[in-house]
Coordinates of C-alpha atoms in Angstrom, one line a residue:
X138 CA 16.4 137.2 210.4
X139 CA 18.3 140.2 209.0
X140 CA 19.2 143.4 210.8
X141 CA 17.4 145.6 208.2
X142 CA 14.2 143.7 209.0
X143 CA 14.2 145.1 212.5
X144 CA 11.9 148.2 212.6
X145 CA 13.1 151.5 213.9
X146 CA 10.8 151.3 217.0
X147 CA 12.6 148.1 218.0
X148 CA 16.0 149.7 217.5
X149 CA 14.9 152.6 219.7
X150 CA 13.9 150.1 222.4
X151 CA 17.1 148.1 222.1
X152 CA 19.2 151.4 222.3
X153 CA 17.3 152.4 225.5
X154 CA 17.8 149.0 227.1
X155 CA 21.6 149.0 226.2
X156 CA 22.0 152.5 227.6
X157 CA 20.4 151.4 230.9
X158 CA 22.6 148.3 231.0
X159 CA 25.7 150.4 230.3
X160 CA 24.9 152.7 233.2
X161 CA 24.3 149.7 235.4
X162 CA 27.5 148.0 234.6
X163 CA 29.9 151.0 234.6
X164 CA 28.1 153.1 237.2
X165 CA 31.2 153.6 239.5
X166 CA 33.3 154.9 236.5
X167 CA 30.8 157.1 234.7
X168 CA 28.8 158.7 237.6
X169 CA 30.2 162.2 238.4
X170 CA 29.7 161.7 242.1
X171 CA 29.2 158.9 244.7
X172 CA 25.9 157.3 245.2
X173 CA 25.4 158.8 248.7
X174 CA 27.8 161.8 248.4
X175 CA 26.3 165.2 249.4
X176 CA 27.7 167.8 247.0
X177 CA 25.6 170.9 247.5
X178 CA 22.4 172.5 248.7
X179 CA 19.1 170.8 249.0
X180 CA 17.1 170.8 245.7
X181 CA 19.6 173.0 243.9
X182 CA 18.5 173.6 240.3
X183 CA 20.2 172.2 237.3
X184 CA 23.3 174.0 236.0
X185 CA 26.6 173.3 234.2
X186 CA 27.9 171.2 237.0
X187 CA 24.8 169.3 238.0
X188 CA 22.8 168.5 234.9
X189 CA 19.7 167.3 236.7
X190 CA 20.1 169.3 239.9
X191 CA 20.4 168.0 243.4
X192 CA 17.9 166.0 245.5
X193 CA 16.3 166.5 248.9
X194 CA 19.6 165.8 250.7
X195 CA 21.9 167.7 248.3
X196 CA 23.0 164.6 246.3
X197 CA 23.6 164.7 242.6
X198 CA 20.5 163.3 240.8
X199 CA 22.4 162.2 237.7
X200 CA 24.8 160.2 239.8
X201 CA 22.0 158.5 241.8
X202 CA 20.1 157.9 238.5
X203 CA 23.1 156.0 237.1
X204 CA 23.6 154.0 240.3
X205 CA 19.8 153.5 240.5
X206 CA 19.9 151.8 237.1
X207 CA 22.2 149.2 238.5
X208 CA 19.9 148.5 241.5
X209 CA 16.7 148.6 239.5
X210 CA 17.8 146.4 236.7
X211 CA 19.6 143.9 239.0
X212 CA 16.5 143.3 241.2
X213 CA 14.0 143.4 238.3
X214 CA 16.1 141.0 236.1
X215 CA 16.8 138.7 239.0
X216 CA 13.1 138.5 239.9
X217 CA 12.1 137.9 236.3
X218 CA 14.7 135.1 235.8
X219 CA 13.6 133.3 238.9
X220 CA 9.9 133.7 238.2
X221 CA 10.4 132.4 234.7
X222 CA 12.5 129.4 235.8
X223 CA 9.9 128.5 238.5
X224 CA 6.8 129.2 236.3
X225 CA 8.1 127.4 233.2
X226 CA 9.2 124.3 235.1
X227 CA 6.0 123.9 237.0
X228 CA 3.7 124.8 234.0
X229 CA 5.5 122.4 231.6
X230 CA 5.5 119.7 234.3
X231 CA 1.7 120.1 234.7
X232 CA 1.1 120.1 231.0
X233 CA 3.2 116.9 230.4
X234 CA 1.9 115.1 233.6
X235 CA -1.8 116.0 233.4
X236 CA -4.0 114.3 235.9
X237 CA -3.8 115.1 239.6
X238 CA -0.4 116.9 239.3
X239 CA -1.9 119.3 236.8
X240 CA -5.0 119.8 238.8
X241 CA -3.2 120.6 242.1
X242 CA -0.6 122.9 240.5
X243 CA -3.3 124.8 238.5
X244 CA -5.7 125.2 241.4
X245 CA -2.9 126.4 243.7
X246 CA -1.8 128.9 240.9
X247 CA -5.4 130.1 240.7
X248 CA -5.5 130.6 244.4
X249 CA -2.3 132.7 244.4
X250 CA -3.6 134.8 241.5
X251 CA -6.8 135.5 243.3
X252 CA -4.9 137.5 245.9
X253 CA -4.1 141.1 244.9
X254 CA -0.4 141.1 244.1
X255 CA 0.6 144.5 245.6
X256 CA -1.3 143.9 248.9
X257 CA 0.2 140.4 249.2
X258 CA 3.7 141.7 248.6
X259 CA 3.3 144.6 251.1
X260 CA 2.1 142.2 253.8
X261 CA 4.9 139.7 253.2
X262 CA 7.6 142.3 253.0
X263 CA 6.4 144.0 256.1
X264 CA 6.8 140.8 258.1
X265 CA 10.0 139.5 256.6
X266 CA 13.5 141.1 257.2
X267 CA 14.4 143.8 254.7
X268 CA 16.9 142.5 252.2
X269 CA 17.4 142.5 248.5
X270 CA 17.4 138.7 248.3
X271 CA 14.0 138.5 250.1
X272 CA 12.6 141.3 247.9
X273 CA 13.7 139.4 244.7
X274 CA 12.3 136.2 246.0
X275 CA 8.9 137.7 246.9
X276 CA 8.6 139.4 243.5
X277 CA 9.6 136.2 241.7
X278 CA 7.1 134.0 243.5
X279 CA 4.2 136.4 242.9
X280 CA 5.2 136.9 239.2
X281 CA 5.6 133.2 238.5
X282 CA 1.9 132.7 238.7
X283 CA 1.4 134.7 235.5
X284 CA 4.3 132.8 233.8
X285 CA 2.7 129.5 234.9
X286 CA -0.6 130.5 233.2
X287 CA 1.0 131.3 229.8
X288 CA 3.5 128.4 230.0
X289 CA 0.8 125.8 230.6
X290 CA -1.3 127.2 227.7
X291 CA 1.5 127.0 225.2
X292 CA 2.8 123.7 226.5
X293 CA -0.6 122.1 226.2
X294 CA -0.7 123.0 222.5
X295 CA 2.7 121.5 221.8
X296 CA 2.3 118.5 224.1
X297 CA -0.3 116.9 221.8
X298 CA 1.8 117.2 218.6
X299 CA 3.2 114.1 216.8
X300 CA 6.8 114.7 217.7
X301 CA 6.1 114.8 221.4
X302 CA 4.0 111.6 221.2
X303 CA 6.9 110.0 219.3
X304 CA 9.3 111.0 222.1
X305 CA 6.9 109.4 224.6
X306 CA 6.8 106.2 222.6
X307 CA 10.6 106.1 222.4
X308 CA 10.5 106.1 226.2
X309 CA 11.9 109.6 226.8
X310 CA 11.4 111.0 230.3
X311 CA 9.5 114.1 231.3
X312 CA 12.7 116.1 231.6
X313 CA 13.8 115.3 228.1
X314 CA 10.3 116.1 226.7
X315 CA 10.1 119.4 228.6
X316 CA 13.6 120.7 227.7
X317 CA 14.2 119.1 224.3
X318 CA 10.7 118.9 222.7
X319 CA 8.4 121.5 224.3
X320 CA 10.6 124.4 225.3
X321 CA 12.4 124.9 221.9
X322 CA 9.0 125.1 220.2
X323 CA 7.5 127.7 222.6
X324 CA 10.4 130.1 222.7
X325 CA 8.8 132.9 220.7
X326 CA 5.8 133.6 222.9
X327 CA 7.9 133.0 226.0
X328 CA 10.6 135.5 225.0
X329 CA 7.9 138.1 224.4
X330 CA 6.3 137.3 227.8
X331 CA 9.8 137.6 229.4
X332 CA 10.0 141.1 228.2
X333 CA 6.6 142.0 229.5
X334 CA 7.3 140.5 232.9
X335 CA 10.6 142.3 233.0
X336 CA 8.8 145.6 232.4
X337 CA 6.2 144.8 235.0
X338 CA 9.0 143.9 237.5
X339 CA 10.6 147.3 237.0
X340 CA 7.3 149.1 237.7
X341 CA 6.4 146.8 240.6
X342 CA 9.8 147.3 242.2
X343 CA 9.4 151.1 241.8
X344 CA 6.0 150.9 243.4
X345 CA 7.3 149.0 246.4
X346 CA 10.2 151.4 246.8
X347 CA 7.9 154.3 246.6
X348 CA 5.8 152.8 249.4
X349 CA 8.9 152.2 251.5
X350 CA 9.2 148.4 251.2
X351 CA 11.4 148.0 248.2
X352 CA 15.1 149.1 248.1
X353 CA 16.0 150.7 251.4
X354 CA 17.9 154.0 251.6
X355 CA 20.6 155.1 251.2
X356 CA 20.9 152.8 248.2
X357 CA 19.6 154.5 245.0
X358 CA 16.8 153.1 243.0
X359 CA 14.4 155.0 240.7
X360 CA 11.2 154.4 242.7
X361 CA 12.9 155.4 245.9
X362 CA 14.2 158.6 244.3
X363 CA 10.7 159.5 243.3
X364 CA 9.6 159.0 246.9
X365 CA 12.4 161.0 248.3
X366 CA 11.8 164.0 246.1
X367 CA 8.0 163.9 245.7
X368 CA 7.5 166.8 248.2
X369 CA 9.5 169.1 245.9
X370 CA 6.7 169.0 243.3
X371 CA 4.6 171.2 245.6
X372 CA 7.3 173.9 245.3
X373 CA 7.8 173.5 241.5
X374 CA 11.0 171.4 241.9
X375 CA 11.3 168.7 239.2
X376 CA 13.7 166.4 241.1
X377 CA 11.1 163.6 241.3
X378 CA 10.3 163.8 237.6
X379 CA 13.7 162.7 236.4
X380 CA 13.7 159.2 238.0
X381 CA 10.0 158.9 237.1
X382 CA 10.8 159.7 233.5
X383 CA 13.6 157.1 233.6
X384 CA 11.1 154.4 234.8
X385 CA 8.7 155.3 232.0
X386 CA 11.4 155.5 229.3
X387 CA 12.8 152.1 230.2
X388 CA 9.3 150.5 230.4
X389 CA 8.5 151.9 227.0
X390 CA 11.8 150.7 225.5
X391 CA 11.2 147.2 226.8
X392 CA 7.6 147.2 225.4
X393 CA 8.9 148.4 222.0
X394 CA 11.1 145.3 221.8
X395 CA 8.4 143.1 223.0
X396 CA 5.9 144.4 220.4
X397 CA 8.5 143.5 217.7
X398 CA 8.9 140.0 219.1
X399 CA 5.1 139.5 219.2
X400 CA 4.8 140.6 215.6
X401 CA 7.3 137.8 214.7
X402 CA 4.9 135.3 216.2
X403 CA 1.6 134.5 214.6
X404 CA -0.1 134.0 218.0
X405 CA 0.7 133.2 221.7
X406 CA -0.1 129.6 221.0
X407 CA 2.7 127.0 220.8
X408 CA 4.5 126.1 217.7
X409 CA 7.9 126.5 216.1
X410 CA 7.3 130.2 215.3
X411 CA 9.3 132.1 212.7
X412 CA 12.7 130.9 211.7

């Protein structure tokens, strides 16, 4: 693949993701003020000193937006990585093993998917202690059911191919077949699905924070910033629109990259994909 073959829409998405990553990594050095520092009056308008104005407590919105990128991306990426690791291992194991193992794992996955995700998360997070680790774990477990469904579908297509049968005849174990035969030949659809699940994780985290069960104050995250400043919309104050726009922009950027990855794959079925 050559760089000039990448469409402009994908470059826009990549640029947006890199900008968010830059803010997340270098937040303490590029943010004008501290994450929880009160620097002026409540809901002060934007000016030459505060480019996006101040929030409901007099904190700089730009600074909290930059710090919020770190929290939002860390939690969303952590949840996506864990959900993919769990979903891919279980789905590929089911596809290779078949029989009772496949039946039990698939029926349990169907049971989990039958429960509304948001309601399930709200109930679990309301019972468990509030911590980032538990938040990431709950998001990952709920999202792994979607990964399992796709992973099993693409793995079943590859598992019946001749090179997999040859590996079985050589006496290779399930671990070898999963990681050396099936996984490399399903990377294209899985990478596209990873991008989608990452975008959904960002939106899901923002929803939980808006409902008060996500990232807890005074830590900054974009969903929590929308919640803190939503009352200002009544008075014509746009403080809640800035983090809301950041959530939408990042989700769009991720989807632009995912669309490009999907176009490089003929279908979501297994196979070696494009070189």
